[in-house]
Coordinates of C-alpha atoms and ligand atoms in Angstrom, one line a residue:
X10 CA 33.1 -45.4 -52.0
X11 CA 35.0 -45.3 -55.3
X12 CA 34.8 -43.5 -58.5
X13 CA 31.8 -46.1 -60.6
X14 CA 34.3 -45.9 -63.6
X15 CA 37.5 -46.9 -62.1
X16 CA 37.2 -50.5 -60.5
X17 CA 38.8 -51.1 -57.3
X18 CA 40.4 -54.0 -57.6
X19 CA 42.7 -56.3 -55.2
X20 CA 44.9 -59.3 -55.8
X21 CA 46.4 -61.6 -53.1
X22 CA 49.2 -63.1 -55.1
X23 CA 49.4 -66.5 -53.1
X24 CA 52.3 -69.0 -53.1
X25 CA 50.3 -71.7 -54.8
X26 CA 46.8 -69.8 -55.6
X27 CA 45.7 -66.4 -55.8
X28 CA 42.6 -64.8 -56.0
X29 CA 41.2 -61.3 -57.4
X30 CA 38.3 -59.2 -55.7
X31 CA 36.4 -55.3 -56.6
X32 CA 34.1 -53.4 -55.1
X33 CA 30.5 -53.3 -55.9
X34 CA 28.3 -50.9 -56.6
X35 CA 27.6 -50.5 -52.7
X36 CA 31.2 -50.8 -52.2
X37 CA 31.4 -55.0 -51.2
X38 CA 34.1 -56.8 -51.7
X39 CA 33.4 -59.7 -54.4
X40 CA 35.9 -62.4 -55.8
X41 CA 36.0 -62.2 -59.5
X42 CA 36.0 -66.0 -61.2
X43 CA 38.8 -66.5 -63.6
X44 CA 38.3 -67.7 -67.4
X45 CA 37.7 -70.7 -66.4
X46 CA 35.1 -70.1 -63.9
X47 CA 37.0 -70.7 -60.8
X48 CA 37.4 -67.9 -58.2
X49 CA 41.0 -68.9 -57.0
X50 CA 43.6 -69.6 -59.5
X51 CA 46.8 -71.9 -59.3
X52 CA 49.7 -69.9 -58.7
X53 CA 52.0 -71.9 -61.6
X54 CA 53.3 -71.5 -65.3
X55 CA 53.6 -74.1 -68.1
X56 CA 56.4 -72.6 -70.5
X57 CA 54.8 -75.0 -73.4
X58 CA 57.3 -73.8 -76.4
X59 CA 55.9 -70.2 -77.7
X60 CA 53.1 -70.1 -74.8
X61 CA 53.2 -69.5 -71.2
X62 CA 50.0 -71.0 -70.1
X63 CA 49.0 -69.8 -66.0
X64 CA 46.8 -71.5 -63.5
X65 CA 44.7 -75.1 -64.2
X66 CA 46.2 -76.5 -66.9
X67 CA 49.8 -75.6 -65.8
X68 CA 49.2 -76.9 -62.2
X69 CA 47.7 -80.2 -64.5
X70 CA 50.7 -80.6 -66.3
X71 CA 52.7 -81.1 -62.9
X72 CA 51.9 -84.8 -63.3
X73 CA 53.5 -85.4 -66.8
X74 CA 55.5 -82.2 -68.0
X75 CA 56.8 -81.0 -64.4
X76 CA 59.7 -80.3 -66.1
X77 CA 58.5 -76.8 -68.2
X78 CA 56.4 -75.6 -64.8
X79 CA 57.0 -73.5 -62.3
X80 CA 55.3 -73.3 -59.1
X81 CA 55.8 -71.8 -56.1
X82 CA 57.5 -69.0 -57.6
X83 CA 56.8 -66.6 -54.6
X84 CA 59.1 -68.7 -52.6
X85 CA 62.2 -68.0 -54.9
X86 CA 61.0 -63.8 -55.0
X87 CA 64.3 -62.1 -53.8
X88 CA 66.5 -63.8 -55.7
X89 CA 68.3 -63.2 -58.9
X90 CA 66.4 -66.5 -60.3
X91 CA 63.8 -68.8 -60.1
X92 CA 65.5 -72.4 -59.2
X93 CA 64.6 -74.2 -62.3
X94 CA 65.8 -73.4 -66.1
X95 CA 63.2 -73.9 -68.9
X96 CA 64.5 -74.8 -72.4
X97 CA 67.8 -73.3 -71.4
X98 CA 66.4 -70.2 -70.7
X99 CA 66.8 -68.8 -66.5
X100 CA 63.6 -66.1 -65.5
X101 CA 63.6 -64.0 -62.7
X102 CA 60.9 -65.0 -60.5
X103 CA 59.3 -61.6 -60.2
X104 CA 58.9 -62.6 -64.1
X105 CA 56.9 -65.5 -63.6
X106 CA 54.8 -63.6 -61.0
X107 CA 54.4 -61.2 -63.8
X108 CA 52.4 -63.8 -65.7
X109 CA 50.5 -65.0 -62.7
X110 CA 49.5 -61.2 -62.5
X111 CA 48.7 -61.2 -66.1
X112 CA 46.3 -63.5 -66.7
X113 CA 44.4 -62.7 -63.3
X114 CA 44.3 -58.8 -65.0
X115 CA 43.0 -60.5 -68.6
X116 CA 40.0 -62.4 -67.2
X117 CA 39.4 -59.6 -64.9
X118 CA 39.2 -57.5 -67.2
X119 CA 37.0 -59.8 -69.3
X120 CA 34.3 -59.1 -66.8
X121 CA 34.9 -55.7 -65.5
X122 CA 36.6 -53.7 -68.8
X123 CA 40.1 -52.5 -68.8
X124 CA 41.4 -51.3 -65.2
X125 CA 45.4 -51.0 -64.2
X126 CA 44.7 -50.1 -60.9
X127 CA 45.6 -52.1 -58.0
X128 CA 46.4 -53.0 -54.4
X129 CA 48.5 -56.3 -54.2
X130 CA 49.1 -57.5 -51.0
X131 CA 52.6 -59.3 -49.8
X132 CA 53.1 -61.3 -46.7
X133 CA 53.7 -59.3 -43.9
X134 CA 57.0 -60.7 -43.1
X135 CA 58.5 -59.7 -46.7
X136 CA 61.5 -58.0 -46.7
X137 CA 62.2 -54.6 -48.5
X138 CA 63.6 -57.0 -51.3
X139 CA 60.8 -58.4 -52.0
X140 CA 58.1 -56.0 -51.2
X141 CA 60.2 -53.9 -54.5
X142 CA 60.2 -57.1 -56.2
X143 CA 56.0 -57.6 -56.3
X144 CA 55.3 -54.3 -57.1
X145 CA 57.9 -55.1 -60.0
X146 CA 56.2 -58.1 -61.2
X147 CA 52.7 -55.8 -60.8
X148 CA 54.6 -53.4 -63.4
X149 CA 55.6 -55.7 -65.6
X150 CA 52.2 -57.2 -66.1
X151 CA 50.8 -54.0 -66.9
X152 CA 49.5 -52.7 -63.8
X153 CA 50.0 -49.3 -61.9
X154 CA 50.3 -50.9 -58.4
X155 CA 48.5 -48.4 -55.9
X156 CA 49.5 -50.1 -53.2
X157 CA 51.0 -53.1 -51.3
X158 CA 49.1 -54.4 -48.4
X159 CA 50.5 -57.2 -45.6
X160 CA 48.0 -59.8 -46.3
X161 CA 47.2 -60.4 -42.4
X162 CA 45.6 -56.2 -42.3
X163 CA 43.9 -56.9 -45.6
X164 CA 42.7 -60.2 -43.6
X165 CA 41.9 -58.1 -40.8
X166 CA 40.0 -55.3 -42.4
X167 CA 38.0 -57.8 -44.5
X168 CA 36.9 -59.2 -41.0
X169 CA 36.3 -55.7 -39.7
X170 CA 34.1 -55.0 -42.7
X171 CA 32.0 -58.1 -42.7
X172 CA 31.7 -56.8 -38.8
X173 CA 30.4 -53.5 -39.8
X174 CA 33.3 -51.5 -38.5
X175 CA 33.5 -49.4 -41.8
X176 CA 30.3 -48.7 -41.6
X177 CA 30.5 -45.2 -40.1
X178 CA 27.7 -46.4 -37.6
X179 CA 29.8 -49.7 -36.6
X180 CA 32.9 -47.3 -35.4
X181 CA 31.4 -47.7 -32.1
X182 CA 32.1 -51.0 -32.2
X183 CA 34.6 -51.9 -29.0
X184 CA 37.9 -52.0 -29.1
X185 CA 39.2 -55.3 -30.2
X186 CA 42.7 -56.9 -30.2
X187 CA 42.9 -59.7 -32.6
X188 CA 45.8 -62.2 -33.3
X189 CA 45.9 -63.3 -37.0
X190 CA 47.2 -66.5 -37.9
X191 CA 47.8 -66.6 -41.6
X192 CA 48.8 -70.2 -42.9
X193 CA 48.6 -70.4 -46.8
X194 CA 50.3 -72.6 -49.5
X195 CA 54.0 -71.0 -49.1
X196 CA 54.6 -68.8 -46.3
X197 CA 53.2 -68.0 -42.7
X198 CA 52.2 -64.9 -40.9
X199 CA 51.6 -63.9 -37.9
X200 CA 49.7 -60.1 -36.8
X201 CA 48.6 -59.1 -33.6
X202 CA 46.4 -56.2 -34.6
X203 CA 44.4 -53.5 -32.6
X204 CA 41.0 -52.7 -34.1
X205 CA 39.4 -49.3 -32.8
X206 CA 36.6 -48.5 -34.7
X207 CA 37.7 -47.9 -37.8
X208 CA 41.7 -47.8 -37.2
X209 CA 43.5 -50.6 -38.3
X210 CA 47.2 -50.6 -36.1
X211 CA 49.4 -53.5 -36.3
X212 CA 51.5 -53.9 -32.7
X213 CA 53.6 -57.1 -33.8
X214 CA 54.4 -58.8 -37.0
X215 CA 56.6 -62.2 -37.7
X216 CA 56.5 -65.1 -39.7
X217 CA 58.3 -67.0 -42.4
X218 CA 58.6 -67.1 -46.0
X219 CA 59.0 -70.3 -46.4
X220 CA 56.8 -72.3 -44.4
X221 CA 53.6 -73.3 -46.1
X222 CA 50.9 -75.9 -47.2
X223 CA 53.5 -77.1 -49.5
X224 CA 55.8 -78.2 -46.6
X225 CA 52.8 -80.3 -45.1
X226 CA 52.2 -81.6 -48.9
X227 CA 56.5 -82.5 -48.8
X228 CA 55.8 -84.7 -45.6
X229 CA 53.5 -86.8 -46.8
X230 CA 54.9 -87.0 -50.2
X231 CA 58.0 -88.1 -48.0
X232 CA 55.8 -90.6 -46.1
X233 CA 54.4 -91.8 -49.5
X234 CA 57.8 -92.3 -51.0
X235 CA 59.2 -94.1 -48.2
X236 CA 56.5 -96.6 -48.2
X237 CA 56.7 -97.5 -51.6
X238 CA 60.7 -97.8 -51.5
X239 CA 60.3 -100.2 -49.1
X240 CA 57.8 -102.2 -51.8
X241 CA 59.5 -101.1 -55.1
X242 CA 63.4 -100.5 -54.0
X243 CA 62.8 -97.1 -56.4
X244 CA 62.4 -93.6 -54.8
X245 CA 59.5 -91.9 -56.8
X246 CA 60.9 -88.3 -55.5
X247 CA 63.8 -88.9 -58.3
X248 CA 61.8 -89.3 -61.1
X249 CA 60.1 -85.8 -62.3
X250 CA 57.4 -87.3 -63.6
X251 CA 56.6 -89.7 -60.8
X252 CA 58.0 -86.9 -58.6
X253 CA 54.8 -84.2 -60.1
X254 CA 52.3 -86.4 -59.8
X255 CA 53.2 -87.7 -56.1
X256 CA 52.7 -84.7 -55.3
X257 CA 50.0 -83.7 -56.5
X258 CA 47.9 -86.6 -55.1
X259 CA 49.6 -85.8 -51.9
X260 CA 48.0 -82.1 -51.6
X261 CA 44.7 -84.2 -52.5
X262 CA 45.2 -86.2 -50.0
X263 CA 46.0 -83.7 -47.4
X264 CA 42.6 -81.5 -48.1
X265 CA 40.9 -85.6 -47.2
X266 CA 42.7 -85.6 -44.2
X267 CA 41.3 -82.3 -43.0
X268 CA 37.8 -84.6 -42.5
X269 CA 38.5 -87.9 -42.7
X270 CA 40.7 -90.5 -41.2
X271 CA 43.1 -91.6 -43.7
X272 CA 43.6 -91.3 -47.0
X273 CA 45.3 -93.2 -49.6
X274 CA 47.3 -92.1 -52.3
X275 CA 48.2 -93.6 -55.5
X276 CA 52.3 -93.6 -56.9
X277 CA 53.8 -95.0 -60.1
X278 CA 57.2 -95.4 -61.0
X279 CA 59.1 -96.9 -63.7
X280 CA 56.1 -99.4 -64.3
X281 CA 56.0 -100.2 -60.1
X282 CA 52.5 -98.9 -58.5
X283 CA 51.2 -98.9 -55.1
X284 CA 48.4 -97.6 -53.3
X285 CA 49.9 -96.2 -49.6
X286 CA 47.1 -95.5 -47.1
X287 CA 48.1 -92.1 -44.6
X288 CA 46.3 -92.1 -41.4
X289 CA 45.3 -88.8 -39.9
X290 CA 47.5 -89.4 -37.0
X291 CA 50.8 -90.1 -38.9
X292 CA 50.4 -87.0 -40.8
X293 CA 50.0 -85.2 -38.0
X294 CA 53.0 -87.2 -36.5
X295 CA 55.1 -86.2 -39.6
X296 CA 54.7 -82.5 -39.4
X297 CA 54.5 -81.8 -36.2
X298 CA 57.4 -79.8 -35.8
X299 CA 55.9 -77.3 -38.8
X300 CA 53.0 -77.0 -36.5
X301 CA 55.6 -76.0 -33.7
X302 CA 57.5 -73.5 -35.5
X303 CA 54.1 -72.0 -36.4
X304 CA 53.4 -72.2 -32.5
X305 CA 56.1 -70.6 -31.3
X306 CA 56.1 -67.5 -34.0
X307 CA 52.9 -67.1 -32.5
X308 CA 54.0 -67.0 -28.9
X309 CA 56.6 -64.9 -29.7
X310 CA 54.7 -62.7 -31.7
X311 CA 51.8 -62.0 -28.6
X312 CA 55.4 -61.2 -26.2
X313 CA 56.5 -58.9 -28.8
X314 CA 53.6 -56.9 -28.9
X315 CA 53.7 -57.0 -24.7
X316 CA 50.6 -59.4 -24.7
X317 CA 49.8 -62.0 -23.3
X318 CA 46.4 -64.4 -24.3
X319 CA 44.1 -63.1 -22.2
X320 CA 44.5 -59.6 -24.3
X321 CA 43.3 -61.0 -27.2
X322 CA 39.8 -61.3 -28.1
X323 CA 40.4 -63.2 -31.5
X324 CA 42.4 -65.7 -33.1
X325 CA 41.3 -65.3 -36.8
X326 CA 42.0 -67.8 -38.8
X327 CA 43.4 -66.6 -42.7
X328 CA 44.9 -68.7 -45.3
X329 CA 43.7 -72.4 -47.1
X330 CA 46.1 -74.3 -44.7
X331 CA 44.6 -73.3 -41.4
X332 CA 42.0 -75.6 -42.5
X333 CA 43.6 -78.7 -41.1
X334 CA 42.2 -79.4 -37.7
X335 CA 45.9 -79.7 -36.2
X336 CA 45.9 -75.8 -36.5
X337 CA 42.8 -75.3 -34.9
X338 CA 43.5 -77.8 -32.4
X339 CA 46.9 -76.2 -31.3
X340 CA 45.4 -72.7 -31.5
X341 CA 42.5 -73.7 -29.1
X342 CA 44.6 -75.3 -26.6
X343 CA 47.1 -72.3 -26.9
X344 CA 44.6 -69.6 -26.3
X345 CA 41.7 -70.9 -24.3
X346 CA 39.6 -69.9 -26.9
X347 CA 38.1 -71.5 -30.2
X348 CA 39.6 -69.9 -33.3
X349 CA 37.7 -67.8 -35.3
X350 CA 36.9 -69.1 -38.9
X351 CA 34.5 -66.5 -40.2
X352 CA 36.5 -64.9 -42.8
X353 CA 36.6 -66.7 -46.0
X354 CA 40.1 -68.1 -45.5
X355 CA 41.1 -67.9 -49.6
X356 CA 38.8 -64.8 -50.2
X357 CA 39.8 -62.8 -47.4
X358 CA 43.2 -61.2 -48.2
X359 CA 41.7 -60.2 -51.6
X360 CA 38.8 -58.6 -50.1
X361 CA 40.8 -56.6 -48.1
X362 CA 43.1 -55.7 -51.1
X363 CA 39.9 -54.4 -52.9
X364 CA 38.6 -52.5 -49.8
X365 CA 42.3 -50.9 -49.1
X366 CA 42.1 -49.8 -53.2
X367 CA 38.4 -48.8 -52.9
X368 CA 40.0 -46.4 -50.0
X369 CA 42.5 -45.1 -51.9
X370 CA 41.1 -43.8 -55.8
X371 CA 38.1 -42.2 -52.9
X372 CA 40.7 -40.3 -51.7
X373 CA 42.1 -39.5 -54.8
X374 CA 38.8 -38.1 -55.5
X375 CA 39.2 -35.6 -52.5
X376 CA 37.0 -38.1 -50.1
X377 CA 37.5 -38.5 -46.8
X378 CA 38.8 -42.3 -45.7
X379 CA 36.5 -45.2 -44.4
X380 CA 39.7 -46.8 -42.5
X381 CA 43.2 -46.1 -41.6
X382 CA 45.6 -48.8 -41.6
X383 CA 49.1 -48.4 -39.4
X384 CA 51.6 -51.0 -39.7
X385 CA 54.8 -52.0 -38.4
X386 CA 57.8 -53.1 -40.1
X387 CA 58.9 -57.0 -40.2
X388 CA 62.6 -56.6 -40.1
X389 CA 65.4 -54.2 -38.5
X390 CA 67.3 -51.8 -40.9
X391 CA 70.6 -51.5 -40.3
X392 CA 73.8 -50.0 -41.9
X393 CA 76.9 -52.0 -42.4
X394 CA 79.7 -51.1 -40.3
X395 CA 83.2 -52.8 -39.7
X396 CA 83.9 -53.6 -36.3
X397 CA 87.3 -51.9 -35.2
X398 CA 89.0 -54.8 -33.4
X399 CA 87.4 -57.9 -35.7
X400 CA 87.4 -56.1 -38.6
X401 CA 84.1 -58.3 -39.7
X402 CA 80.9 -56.8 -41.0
X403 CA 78.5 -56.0 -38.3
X404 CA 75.1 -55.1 -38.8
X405 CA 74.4 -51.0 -37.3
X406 CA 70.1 -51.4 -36.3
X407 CA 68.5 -47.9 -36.8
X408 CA 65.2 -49.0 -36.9
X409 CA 64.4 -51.5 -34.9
X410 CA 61.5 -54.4 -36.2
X411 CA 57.7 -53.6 -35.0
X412 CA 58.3 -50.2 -35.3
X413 CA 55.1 -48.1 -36.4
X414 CA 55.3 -46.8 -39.7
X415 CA 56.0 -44.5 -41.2
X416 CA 59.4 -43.9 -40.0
X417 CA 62.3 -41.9 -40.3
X418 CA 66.0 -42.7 -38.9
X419 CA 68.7 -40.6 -39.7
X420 CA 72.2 -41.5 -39.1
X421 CA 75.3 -39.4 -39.4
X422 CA 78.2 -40.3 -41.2
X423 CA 81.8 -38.2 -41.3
X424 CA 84.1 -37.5 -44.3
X425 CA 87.4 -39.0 -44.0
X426 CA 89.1 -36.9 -46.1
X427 CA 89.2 -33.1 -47.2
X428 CA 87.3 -33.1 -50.7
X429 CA 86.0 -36.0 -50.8
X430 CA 83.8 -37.0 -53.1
X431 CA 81.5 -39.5 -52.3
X432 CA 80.3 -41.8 -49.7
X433 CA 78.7 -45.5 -49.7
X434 CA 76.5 -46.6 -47.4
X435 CA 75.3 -50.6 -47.2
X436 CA 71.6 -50.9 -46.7
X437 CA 70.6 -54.2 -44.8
X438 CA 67.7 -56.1 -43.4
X439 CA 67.8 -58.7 -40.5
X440 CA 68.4 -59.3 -36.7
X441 CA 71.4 -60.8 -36.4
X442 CA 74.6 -58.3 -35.5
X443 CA 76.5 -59.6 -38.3
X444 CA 75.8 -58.0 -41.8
X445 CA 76.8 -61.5 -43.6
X446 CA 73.9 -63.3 -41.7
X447 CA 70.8 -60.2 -43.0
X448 CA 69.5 -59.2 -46.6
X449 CA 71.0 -57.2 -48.4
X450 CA 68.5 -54.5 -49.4
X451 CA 71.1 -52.6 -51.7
X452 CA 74.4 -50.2 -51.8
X453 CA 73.4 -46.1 -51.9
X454 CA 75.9 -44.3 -53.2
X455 CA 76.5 -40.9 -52.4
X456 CA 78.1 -38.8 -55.1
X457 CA 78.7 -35.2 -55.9
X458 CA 78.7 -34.6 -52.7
X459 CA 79.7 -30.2 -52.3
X460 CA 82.9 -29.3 -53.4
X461 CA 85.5 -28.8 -50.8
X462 CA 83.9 -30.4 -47.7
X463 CA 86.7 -30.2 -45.6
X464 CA 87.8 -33.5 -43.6
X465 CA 85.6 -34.5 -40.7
X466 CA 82.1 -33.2 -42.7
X467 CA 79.1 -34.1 -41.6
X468 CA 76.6 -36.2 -43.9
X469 CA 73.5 -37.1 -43.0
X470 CA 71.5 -40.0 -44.6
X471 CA 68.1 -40.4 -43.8
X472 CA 66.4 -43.2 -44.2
X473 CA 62.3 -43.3 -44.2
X474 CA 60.2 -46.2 -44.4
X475 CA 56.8 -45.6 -46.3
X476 CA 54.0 -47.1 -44.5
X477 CA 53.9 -49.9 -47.0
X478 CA 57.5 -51.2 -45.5
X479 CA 59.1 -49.8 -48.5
X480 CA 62.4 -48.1 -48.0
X481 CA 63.3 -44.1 -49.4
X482 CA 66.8 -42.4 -48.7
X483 CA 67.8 -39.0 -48.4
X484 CA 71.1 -37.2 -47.8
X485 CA 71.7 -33.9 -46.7
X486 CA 75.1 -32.1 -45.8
X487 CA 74.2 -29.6 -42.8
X488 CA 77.1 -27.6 -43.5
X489 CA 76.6 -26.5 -46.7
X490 CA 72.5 -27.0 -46.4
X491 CA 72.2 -28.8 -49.4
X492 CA 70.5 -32.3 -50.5
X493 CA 72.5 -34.8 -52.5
X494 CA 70.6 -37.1 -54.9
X495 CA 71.0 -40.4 -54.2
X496 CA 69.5 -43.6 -54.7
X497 CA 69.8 -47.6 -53.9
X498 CA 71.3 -49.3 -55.9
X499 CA 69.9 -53.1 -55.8
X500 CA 71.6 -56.2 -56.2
X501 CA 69.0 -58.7 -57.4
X502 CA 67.0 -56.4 -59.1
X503 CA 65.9 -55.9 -62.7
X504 CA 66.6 -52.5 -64.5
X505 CA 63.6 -50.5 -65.4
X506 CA 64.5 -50.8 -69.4
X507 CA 64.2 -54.5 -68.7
X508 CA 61.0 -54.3 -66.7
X509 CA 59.6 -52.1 -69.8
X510 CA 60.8 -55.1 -72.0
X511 CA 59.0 -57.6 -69.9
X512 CA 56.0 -55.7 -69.3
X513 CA 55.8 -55.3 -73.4
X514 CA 56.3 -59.2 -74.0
X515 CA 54.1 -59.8 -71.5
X516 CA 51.4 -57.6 -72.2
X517 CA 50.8 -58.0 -76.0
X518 CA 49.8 -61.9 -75.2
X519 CA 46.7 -60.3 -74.9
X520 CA 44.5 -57.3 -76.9
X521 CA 44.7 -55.3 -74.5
X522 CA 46.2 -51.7 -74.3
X523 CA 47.7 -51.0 -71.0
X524 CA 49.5 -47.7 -71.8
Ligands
AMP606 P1 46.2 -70.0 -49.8 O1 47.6 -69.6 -50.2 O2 45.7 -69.3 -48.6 O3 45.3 -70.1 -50.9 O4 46.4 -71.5 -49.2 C1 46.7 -72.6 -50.1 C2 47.1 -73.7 -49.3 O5 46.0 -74.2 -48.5 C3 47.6 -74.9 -50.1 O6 48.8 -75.5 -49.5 C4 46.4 -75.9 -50.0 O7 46.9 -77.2 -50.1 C5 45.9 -75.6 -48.6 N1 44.6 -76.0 -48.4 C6 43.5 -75.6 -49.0 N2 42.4 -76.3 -48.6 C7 42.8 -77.2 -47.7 C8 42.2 -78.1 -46.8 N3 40.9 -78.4 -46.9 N4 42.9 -78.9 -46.0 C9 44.3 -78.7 -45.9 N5 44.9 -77.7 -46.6 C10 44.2 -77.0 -47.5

């Protein structure tokens, strides 16, 4: 499938662990096991003085030095900075990803020899913002990013591999549509997918990005807490170190409660300890309204695609968290049908990643493709306009969410004045009909426009999503026939001579050459 001496290599870059697979010789997807032997690796950073230390032994540290870690870094991607300081110092949180992604390429390569390749994959309901932002953190840890994937297709196409719908014999494999219900560590997803053959189309997309394992783990930490104030009069929750290691037993304790009972968790705090027993039923008690929100995504996802349950064959199951039996249970009872766990629910999105990259260097090399992938994007694009009578910022939708993609919009804007120079357009992302209340993806600027335009010219901006949900624009002015360059300008987002500064720092922590 892929060149022998190029790997194909995928990475799904979780929330709280992530996990890196290649292609075999015969063109299999297989996890890679980091240095320490483990084939999923924490998704947090110790900043311990001089060294940045990723995965185990910076998850470890949670319980006495939660102060220099980060975790859950995903969740903050977006933003101009990750919500905690260490030693006085603010990073970016597509920086810490960038170490994440680091040391996942340094004990890959370990095993397989030097490779920049990649497919990464991103959770379907990412934003523009922060679909630029994670191939960003793939730059900066030395990678040429190929690709990113939404982890529910890379999901889906492991499944369809492991079906034998790759296979070119497997293609006449019936029609399926599937319903992918992606719970992991920090964010939710939810795909309705059509699988014909070897065609890959997504009809519906939602979810949130911040709804995760690590909510569940919150609950009971909250459940913990409250017991043992009532014991102790001390809240464990406000002291960091307590605070780390609460939760850390708590995420324990929650993997227990997906097959037994109870399970009892153990707190210190300022020289107070207790041991507080959770029953099954009061976790399930305490976060049942996650389970709803999850529920009703769903729901809403099956109308959006203009399905109902009985159109889908599959429920597939993707992502650590959907092994609590509450998620099963609920996804039973909701579609009639038991959900289908046989995808490797931490492997899975990875596999897919390295099949999606295996697909692409083939076709570099002139081959024809195994699979085609179609997707839809998970957020409306609008421009910003003012309204005349409010004068408030309203949101303009050109392309409309769950649209297949690729996609082009174009949207026509007039000169006020004769000669003028320049135009701005505001990019943004979101449902709601006021701007304020949607992402900002970035400003565009149009400059130079022609000479002498007089008043009233038409300018047209076009704006194309790639079928990887990220966003290209492109002006032309009809009367004069010409393109104007243009580009977005982004808020939260790092300059390239700062990426190149990162991706040097980071990089020569290891022996490596990445050039
Ligand atoms: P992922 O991002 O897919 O690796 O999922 C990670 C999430 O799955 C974390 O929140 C884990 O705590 C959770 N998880 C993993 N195994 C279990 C389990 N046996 N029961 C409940 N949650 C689990």
């Amino acid at each position: 499938m892929t060149n022998s001496s190029i790997p194909a290599v995928g990475i799904d870059l979780g929330t709280t662990f992530s996990v890196v697979s290649k292609l075999d010789e015969h063109g299999r997807p297989i996890t890679l096991a980091n240095a320490e032997g483990d084939r999923v690796t924490p998704s947090v950073v110790l900043f311990d003085g001089q060294d940045v230390i990723v995965g185990k032994e910076a998850l470890k540290a949670i319980a006495t030095e939660a102060d220099q870690v980060a975790e859950c870094s995903k969740r903050d991607v977006g933003h101009r900075v990750f919500h905690k300081i260490f030693e006085g110092r603010q990073y970016p949180p597509e920086v810490i990803e960038a170490w994440i992604l680091n040391k996942l390429r340094s004990d890959a390569a370990g095993q397989i020899g030097r490779f920049s390749k990649v497919v990464i994959t991103v959770p379907a309901y990412f934003d523009e913002v922060r679909r630029k932002t994670t191939q960003d953190a793939g730059y900066m840890a030395g990678f040429e990013v190929l690709d990113i994937i939404n982890e529910p297709t890379a999901a889906a196409v492991s499944f369809g591999f492991q079906q034998g719908f790759l296979d070119p014999k497997g293609s006449s494999n019936a029609p399926q549509r599937i319903l992918v219900y992606d719970l992991g560590g920090g964010t939710f997803d939810v795909t309705v997918m059509d699988i014909r053959g070897t065609e890959f189309t997504a009809l519906a997309t939602d979810g949130d990005v911040r709804l995760g394992g690590y909510d569940w783990d919150q609950r009971l930490v909250d459940l913990v807490a409250e017991s043992f104030i009532r014991e102790h009069y001390v809240d464990p929750r406000e002291d960091s170190g307590a605070a780390g290691k609460l939760w850390l037993g708590c995420e324990d304790a929650k993997r227990t409660l997906s097959v037994r009972g109870k399970a009892v968790v153990a707190c210190d705090c300022q020289g107070y300890s207790s041991r507080v027993e959770i029953t099954k039923r009061q976790f399930e008690e305490a976060t049942q309204d996650l389970l709803d929100r999850t529920r009703f995504t769903a729901e809403q996802t099956l109308k959006a695609a203009g399905l109902g349950w009985d159109d889908i064959e599959r429920v597939l199951l993707v992502g650590g968290s959907t092994r609590m039996p509450m998620v099963r249970d609920m996804l039973q009872q909701l579609s009639g049908k038991a959900p289908d766990a046989s995808v490797a629910a931490d492997e899975a999105v990875s596999h897919g990643a390295a099949l999606r990259a295996g697909l692409l260097l083939a076709e570099s090399q002139g081959k024809s493709s195994a699979f085609s992938i179609k997707n839809v994007n998970s957020h409306s694009l609008g421009v910003v306009g003012t309204d005349r009578l409010t004068k408030r910022r309203r949101n303009g939708i050109l392309i409309p969410r769950n649209t297949t993609l690729p996609v082009t919009a174009k949207r026509t804007f007039r000169t006020s004045k004769a000669g003028q120079k320049s135009i701005l357009v505001q990019i943004v992302e979101g449902e709601s009909p006021s701007a304020d209340d949607c992402t900002e993806i970035g400003k565009c600027t149009v400059r130079k426009l022609p000479p002498k335009l007089p008043a009233q010219s038409q300018i047209d901006v076009l704006f194309h999503y790639e079928p990887n949900g990220r966003l290209k624009v492109k002006v032309t002015v009809p009367e004069t026939n010409r393109q104007v360059k243009t580009e977005i300008v982004r808020e939260n987002s790092l300059s390239k001579e700062h990426m190149d500064g990162w991706r040097r720092y980071i990089c020569q922590m290891d022996a490596t050459d990445y050039r």
